Coordinates of C-alpha atoms and ligand atoms in Angstrom, one line a residue:
X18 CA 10.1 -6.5 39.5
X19 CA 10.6 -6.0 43.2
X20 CA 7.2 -4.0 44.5
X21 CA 8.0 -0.5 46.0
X22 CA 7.7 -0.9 50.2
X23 CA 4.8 1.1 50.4
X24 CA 3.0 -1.0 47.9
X25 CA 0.4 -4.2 49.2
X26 CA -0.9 -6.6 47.3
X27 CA -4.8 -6.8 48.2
X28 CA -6.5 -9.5 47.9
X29 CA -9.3 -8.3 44.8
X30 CA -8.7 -12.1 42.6
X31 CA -6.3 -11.1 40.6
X32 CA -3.4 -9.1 42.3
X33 CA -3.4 -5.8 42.0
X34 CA -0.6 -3.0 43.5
X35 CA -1.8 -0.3 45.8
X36 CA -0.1 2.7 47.4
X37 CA -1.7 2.7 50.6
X38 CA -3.0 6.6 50.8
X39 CA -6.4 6.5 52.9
X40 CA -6.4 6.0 57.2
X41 CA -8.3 3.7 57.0
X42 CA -11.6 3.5 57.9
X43 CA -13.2 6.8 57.3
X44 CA -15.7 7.3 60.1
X45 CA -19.1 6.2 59.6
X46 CA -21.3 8.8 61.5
X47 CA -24.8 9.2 62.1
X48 CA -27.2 12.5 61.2
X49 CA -29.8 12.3 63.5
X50 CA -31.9 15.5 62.8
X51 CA -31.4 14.8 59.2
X52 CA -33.1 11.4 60.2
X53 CA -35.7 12.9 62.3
X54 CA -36.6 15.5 59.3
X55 CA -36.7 13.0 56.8
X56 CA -38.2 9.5 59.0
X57 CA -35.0 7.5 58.0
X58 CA -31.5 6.4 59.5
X59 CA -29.4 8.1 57.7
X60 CA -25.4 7.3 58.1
X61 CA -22.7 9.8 56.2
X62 CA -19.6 8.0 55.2
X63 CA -17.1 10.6 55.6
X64 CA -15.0 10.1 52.5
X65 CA -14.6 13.6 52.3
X66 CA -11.8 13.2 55.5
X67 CA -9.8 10.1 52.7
X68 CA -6.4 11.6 51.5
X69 CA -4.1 14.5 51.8
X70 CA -5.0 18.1 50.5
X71 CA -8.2 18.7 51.8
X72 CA -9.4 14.6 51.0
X73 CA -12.5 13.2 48.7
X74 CA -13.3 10.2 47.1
X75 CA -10.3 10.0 44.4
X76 CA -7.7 9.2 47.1
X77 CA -9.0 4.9 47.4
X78 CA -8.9 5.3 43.5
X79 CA -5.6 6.7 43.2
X80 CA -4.4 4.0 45.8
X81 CA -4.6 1.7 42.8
X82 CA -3.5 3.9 40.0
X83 CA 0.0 4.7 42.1
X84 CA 0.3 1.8 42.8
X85 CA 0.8 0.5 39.4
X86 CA 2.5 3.8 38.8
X87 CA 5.4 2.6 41.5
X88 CA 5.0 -1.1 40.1
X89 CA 5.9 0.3 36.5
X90 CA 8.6 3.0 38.4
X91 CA 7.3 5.9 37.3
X92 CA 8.7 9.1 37.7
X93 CA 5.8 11.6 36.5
X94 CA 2.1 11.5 36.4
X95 CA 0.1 13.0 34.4
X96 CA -3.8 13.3 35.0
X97 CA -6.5 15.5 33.1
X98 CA -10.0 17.3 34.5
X99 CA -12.4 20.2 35.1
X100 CA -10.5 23.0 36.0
X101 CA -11.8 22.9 39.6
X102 CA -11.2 18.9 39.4
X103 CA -10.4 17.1 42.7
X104 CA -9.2 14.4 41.0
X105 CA -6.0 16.2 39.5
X106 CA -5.3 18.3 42.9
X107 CA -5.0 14.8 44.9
X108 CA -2.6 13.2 42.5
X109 CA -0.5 16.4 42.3
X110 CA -0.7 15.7 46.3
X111 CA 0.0 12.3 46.2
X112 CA 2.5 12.3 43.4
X113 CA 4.1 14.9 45.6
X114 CA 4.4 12.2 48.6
X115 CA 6.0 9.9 46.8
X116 CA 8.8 12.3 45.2
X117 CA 6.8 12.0 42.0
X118 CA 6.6 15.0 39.1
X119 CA 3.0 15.8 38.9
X120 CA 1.4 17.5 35.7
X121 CA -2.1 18.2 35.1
X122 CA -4.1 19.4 32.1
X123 CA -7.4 21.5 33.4
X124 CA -10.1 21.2 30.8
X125 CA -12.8 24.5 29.8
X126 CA -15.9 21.8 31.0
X127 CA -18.0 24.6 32.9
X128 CA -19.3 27.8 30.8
X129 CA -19.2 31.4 31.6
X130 CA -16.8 31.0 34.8
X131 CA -15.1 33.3 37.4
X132 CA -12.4 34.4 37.6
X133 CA -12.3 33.0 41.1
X134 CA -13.2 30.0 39.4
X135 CA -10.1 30.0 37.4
X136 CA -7.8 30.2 40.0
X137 CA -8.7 29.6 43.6
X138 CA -9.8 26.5 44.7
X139 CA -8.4 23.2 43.5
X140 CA -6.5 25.2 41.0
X141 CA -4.6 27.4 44.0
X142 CA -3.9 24.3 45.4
X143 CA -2.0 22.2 42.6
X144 CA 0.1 25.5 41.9
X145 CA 1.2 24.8 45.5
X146 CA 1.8 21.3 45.3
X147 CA 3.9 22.5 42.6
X148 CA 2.1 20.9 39.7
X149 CA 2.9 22.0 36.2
X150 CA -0.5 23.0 34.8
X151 CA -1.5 22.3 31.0
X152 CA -5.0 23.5 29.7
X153 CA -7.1 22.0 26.9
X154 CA -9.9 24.1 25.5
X155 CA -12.5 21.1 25.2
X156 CA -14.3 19.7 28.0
X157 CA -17.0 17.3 26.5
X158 CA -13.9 15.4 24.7
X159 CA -12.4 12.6 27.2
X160 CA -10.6 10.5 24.7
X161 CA -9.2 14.2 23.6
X162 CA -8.0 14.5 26.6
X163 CA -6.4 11.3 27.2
X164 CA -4.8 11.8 24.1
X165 CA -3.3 15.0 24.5
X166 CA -1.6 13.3 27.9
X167 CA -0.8 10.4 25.9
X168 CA 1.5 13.1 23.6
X169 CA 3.1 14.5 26.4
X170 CA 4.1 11.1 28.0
X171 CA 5.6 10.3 24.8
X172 CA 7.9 13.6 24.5
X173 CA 8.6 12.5 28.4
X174 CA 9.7 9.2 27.3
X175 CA 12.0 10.4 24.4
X176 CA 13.7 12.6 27.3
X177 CA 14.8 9.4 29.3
X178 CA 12.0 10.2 32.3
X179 CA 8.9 7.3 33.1
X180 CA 5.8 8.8 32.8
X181 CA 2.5 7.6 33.8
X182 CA -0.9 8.3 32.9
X183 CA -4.1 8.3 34.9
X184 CA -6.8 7.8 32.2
X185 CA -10.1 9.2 32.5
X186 CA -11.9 8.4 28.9
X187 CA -13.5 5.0 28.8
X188 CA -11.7 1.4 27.5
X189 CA -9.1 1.3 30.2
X190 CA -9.2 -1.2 33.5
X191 CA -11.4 0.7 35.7
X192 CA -8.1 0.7 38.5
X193 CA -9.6 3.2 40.6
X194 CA -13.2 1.3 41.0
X195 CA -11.3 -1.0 43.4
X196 CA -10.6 1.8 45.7
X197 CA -14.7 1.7 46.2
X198 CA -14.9 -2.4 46.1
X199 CA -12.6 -1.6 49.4
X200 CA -14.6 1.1 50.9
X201 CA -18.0 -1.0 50.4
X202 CA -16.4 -3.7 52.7
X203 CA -16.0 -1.0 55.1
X204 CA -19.5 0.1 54.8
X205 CA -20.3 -2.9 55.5
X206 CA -18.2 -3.6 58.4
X207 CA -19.5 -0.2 60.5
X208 CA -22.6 -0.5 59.3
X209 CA -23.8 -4.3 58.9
X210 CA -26.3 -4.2 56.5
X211 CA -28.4 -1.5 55.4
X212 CA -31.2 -0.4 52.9
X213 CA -30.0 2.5 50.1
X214 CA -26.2 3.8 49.6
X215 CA -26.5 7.3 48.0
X216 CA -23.4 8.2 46.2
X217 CA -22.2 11.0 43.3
X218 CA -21.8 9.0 39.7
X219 CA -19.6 10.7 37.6
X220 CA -17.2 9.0 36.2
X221 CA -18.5 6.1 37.3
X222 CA -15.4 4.3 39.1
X223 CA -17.4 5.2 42.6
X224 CA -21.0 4.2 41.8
X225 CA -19.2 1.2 40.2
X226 CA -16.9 0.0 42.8
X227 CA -19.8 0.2 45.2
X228 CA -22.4 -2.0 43.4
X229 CA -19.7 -4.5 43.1
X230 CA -18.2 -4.8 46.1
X231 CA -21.4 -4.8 48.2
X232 CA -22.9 -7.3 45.8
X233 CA -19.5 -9.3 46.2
X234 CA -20.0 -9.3 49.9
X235 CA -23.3 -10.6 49.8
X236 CA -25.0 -7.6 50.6
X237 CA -28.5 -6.4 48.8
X238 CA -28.2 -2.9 49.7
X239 CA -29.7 -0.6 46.4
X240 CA -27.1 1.9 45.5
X241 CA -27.8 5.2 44.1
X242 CA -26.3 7.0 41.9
X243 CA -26.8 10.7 41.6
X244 CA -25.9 12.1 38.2
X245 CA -23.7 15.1 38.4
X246 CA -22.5 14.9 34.2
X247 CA -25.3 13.2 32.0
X248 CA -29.1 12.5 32.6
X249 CA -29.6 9.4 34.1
X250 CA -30.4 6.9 30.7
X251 CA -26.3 7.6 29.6
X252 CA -24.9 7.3 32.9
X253 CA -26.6 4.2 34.1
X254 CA -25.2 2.4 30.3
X255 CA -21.8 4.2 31.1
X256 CA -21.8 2.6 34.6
X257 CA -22.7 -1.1 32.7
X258 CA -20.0 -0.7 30.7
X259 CA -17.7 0.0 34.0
X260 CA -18.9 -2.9 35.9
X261 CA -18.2 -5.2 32.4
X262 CA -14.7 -3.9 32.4
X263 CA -14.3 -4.4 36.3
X264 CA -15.2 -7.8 36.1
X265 CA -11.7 -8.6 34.7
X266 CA -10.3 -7.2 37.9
X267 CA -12.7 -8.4 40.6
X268 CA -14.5 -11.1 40.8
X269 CA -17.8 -9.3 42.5
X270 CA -18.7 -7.0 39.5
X271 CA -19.8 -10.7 38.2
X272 CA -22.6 -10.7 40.8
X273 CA -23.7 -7.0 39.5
X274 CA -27.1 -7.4 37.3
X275 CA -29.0 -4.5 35.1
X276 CA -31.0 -3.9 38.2
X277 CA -28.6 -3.0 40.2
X278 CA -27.4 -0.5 38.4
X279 CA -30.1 2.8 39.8
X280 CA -29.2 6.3 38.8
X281 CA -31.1 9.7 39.9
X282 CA -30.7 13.1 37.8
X283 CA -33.1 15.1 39.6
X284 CA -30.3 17.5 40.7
X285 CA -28.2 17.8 37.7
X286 CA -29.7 20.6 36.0
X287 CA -28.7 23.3 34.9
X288 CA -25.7 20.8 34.1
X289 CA -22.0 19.4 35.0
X290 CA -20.3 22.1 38.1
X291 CA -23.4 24.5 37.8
X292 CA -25.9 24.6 41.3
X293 CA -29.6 24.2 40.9
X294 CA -32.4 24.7 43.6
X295 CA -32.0 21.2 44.6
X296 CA -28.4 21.2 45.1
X297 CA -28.7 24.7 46.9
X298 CA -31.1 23.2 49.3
X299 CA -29.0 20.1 50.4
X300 CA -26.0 22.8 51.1
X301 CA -28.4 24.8 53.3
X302 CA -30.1 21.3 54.6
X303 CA -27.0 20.0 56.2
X304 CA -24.9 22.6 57.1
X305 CA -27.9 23.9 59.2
X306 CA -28.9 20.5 60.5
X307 CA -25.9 19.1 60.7
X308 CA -22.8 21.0 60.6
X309 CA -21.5 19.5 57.7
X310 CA -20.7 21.2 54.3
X311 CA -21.1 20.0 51.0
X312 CA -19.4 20.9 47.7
X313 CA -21.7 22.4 45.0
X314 CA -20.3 20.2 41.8
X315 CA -20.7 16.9 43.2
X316 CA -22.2 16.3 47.1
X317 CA -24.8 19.0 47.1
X318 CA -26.3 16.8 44.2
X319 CA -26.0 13.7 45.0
X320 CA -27.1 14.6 48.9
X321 CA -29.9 16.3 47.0
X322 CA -31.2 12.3 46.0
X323 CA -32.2 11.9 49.5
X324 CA -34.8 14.3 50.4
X325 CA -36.0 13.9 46.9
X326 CA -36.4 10.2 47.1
X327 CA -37.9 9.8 50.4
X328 CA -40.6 12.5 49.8
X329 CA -41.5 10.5 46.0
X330 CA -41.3 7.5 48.0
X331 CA -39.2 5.8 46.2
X332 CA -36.7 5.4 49.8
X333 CA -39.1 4.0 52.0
X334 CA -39.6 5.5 56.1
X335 CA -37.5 4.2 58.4
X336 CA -35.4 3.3 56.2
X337 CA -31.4 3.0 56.4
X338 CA -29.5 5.2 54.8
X339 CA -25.9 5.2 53.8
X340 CA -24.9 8.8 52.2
X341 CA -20.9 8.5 50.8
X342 CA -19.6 12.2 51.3
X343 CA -17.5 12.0 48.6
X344 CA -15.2 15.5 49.5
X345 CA -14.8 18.9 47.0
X346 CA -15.0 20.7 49.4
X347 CA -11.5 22.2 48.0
X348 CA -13.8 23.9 45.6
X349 CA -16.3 25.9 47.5
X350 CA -14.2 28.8 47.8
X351 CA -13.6 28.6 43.7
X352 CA -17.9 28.6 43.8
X353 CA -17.7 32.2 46.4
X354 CA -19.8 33.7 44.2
X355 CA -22.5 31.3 43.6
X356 CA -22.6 30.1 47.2
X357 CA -22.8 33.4 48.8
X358 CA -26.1 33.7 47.5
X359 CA -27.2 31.2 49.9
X360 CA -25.2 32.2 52.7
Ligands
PLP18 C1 -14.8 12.8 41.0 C2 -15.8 13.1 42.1 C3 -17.0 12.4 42.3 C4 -17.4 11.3 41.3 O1 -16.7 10.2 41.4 P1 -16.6 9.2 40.1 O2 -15.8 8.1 40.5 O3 -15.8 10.0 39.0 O4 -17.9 8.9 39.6 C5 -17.8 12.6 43.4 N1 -17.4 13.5 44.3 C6 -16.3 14.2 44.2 C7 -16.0 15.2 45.2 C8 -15.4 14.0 43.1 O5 -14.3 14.8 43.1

């Protein structure tokens, strides 16, 4: 089947379509009073500036997930989340560009919400984009989920449309991981080599496209991942599994060993889309030292490694630092009430 125009083949070992969605590069910039504070050379990858609708990390995952979408023609695509999920807002966006029908289904994952919460935010902004907006009530159930969107797509199918499904439970190719195999070479390429990458794990399609394409390249760079869903022991096995599954799409998850896989929890309580002291003090850290916000469900944690990890010494002084600003920050008006406590 002819590819769509906008769609290049890139050159991960096998083939694999991409919708090219990201200018890229993102800039690379330094934080110098961040540095002086902490005795490192810390660099911020400004992910949070990749994609349309207020950007963040899913739009060099969704590059590869459209782009199989267009391979396959699809007319629809359907994507499931967190009610204030970035993810579902940037496909709506995306599927938007490309005259696509988006749908999303918002999961209940956070307890004891806002009503802000419910509706402002990334939700505000898919009802713009037009999406059509599905709920399920469980939010610890990914294969659920999955499943639920899997029903729909079917109904979709018996009405003569081509729908296409973004997965988010494990067991599928881990598509959107070579969106972050890409932006390692980047990395790499503004930065030359470096000591520690800090990054959110979540999912795990990041943290994982990271470790493999830096090992790919050659580079020995630790990467970090901060856990913003499960303590540290489950997500460094879920990321294990995601670099196994990655290695039948790219050829440098085969470089990736146990050791290489490092996760950090220390900001993750009181749980997944909930801010703790940690997390509240990154915000405060570099929006007053830097000028630069982070969300409170994902960066304000996984910015919240740093400090922690130079002062236990675990990041050594003078080290170099690469933080990925991963984006949400389409959420912090959804979080008003918890944030204006800091303000
Ligand atoms: C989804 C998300 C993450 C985590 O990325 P994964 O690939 O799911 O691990 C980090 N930051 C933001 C802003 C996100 O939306």
């Amino acid at each position: 089947m002819p590819l769509h125009p906008k769609v290049a083949r890139i050159n991960h070992d096998a083939m694999h379509p991409r919708l090219n969605i990201v200018t890229a590069p993102t800039p690379l910039v330094a934080a110098p009073r961040v540095s002086r504070a902490l005795g490192i050379e810390l660099f911020i990858k400004r992910d949070d500036l990749a994609g349309p609708s207020i950007g963040g990390n899913k739009s060099r995952q969704l590059e590869y997930y459209f782009g199989a979408a267009k391979a396959e023609d699809a007319d629809t695509i359907l994507i499931t989340g967190a009610v204030q999920s970035n993810f579902a807002r940037l496909a709506a966006a995306v599927a938007r560009a490309e005259g696509m029908h988006p749908i999303v289904q918002l999961e209940n994952r956070v307890p004891d919400t806002s009503k802000t919460y419910q509706s402002s935010g990334n939700v505000l902004l898919s009802r713009l984009l037009g999406a059509e907006i599905l709920t399920y009530p469980e939010g610890e159930d990914e294969a659920g989920a999955d499943a639920a969107l899997h029903a729909r797509a079917g109904d979709l199918r018996k009405a003569g449309r081509k729908p296409y499904v973004i997965p988010l439970s494990e067991g599928h190719p881990p598509l959107g991981a070579l969106g972050y195999v890409d932006a390692a070479h980047e990395v790499l390429n503004q930065l030359g080599e470096f000591d520690v990458l800090v990054v959110a794990s979540g999912s795990g399609a990041t943290h994982a496209g990271l470790i493999a394409g830096l090992r790919g390249a050659g580079s020995r760079a630790r990467v970090i991942g901060s856990c913003v869903r499960r303590e540290a022991g489950l997500q460094s096995a879920r990321i294990g599994r995601v670099v196994d599954r990655l290695r039948r799409l790219h050829r440098g998850a085969e470089r990736v060993h146990q050791a290489d896989i490092e996760t950090w929890d220390g900001a993750l309580a009181p749980g997944y889309g909930r801010l703790g002291e940690p997390a509240a003090s990154a915000i405060r850290m570099l929006a007053s030292y830097e000028g630069l916000l982070l969300d409170p469900v994902y960066t304000a944690k996984s910015f919240a490694a740093i400090p922690a990890l130079v002062a236990s010494g675990e990041i050594r002084k003078n080290s170099r630092v690469c933080f990925v600003h991963t984006g949400g920050l389409a959420a912090m008006f959804a979080y008003e009430d918890t944030l204006s406590a800091l303000a």
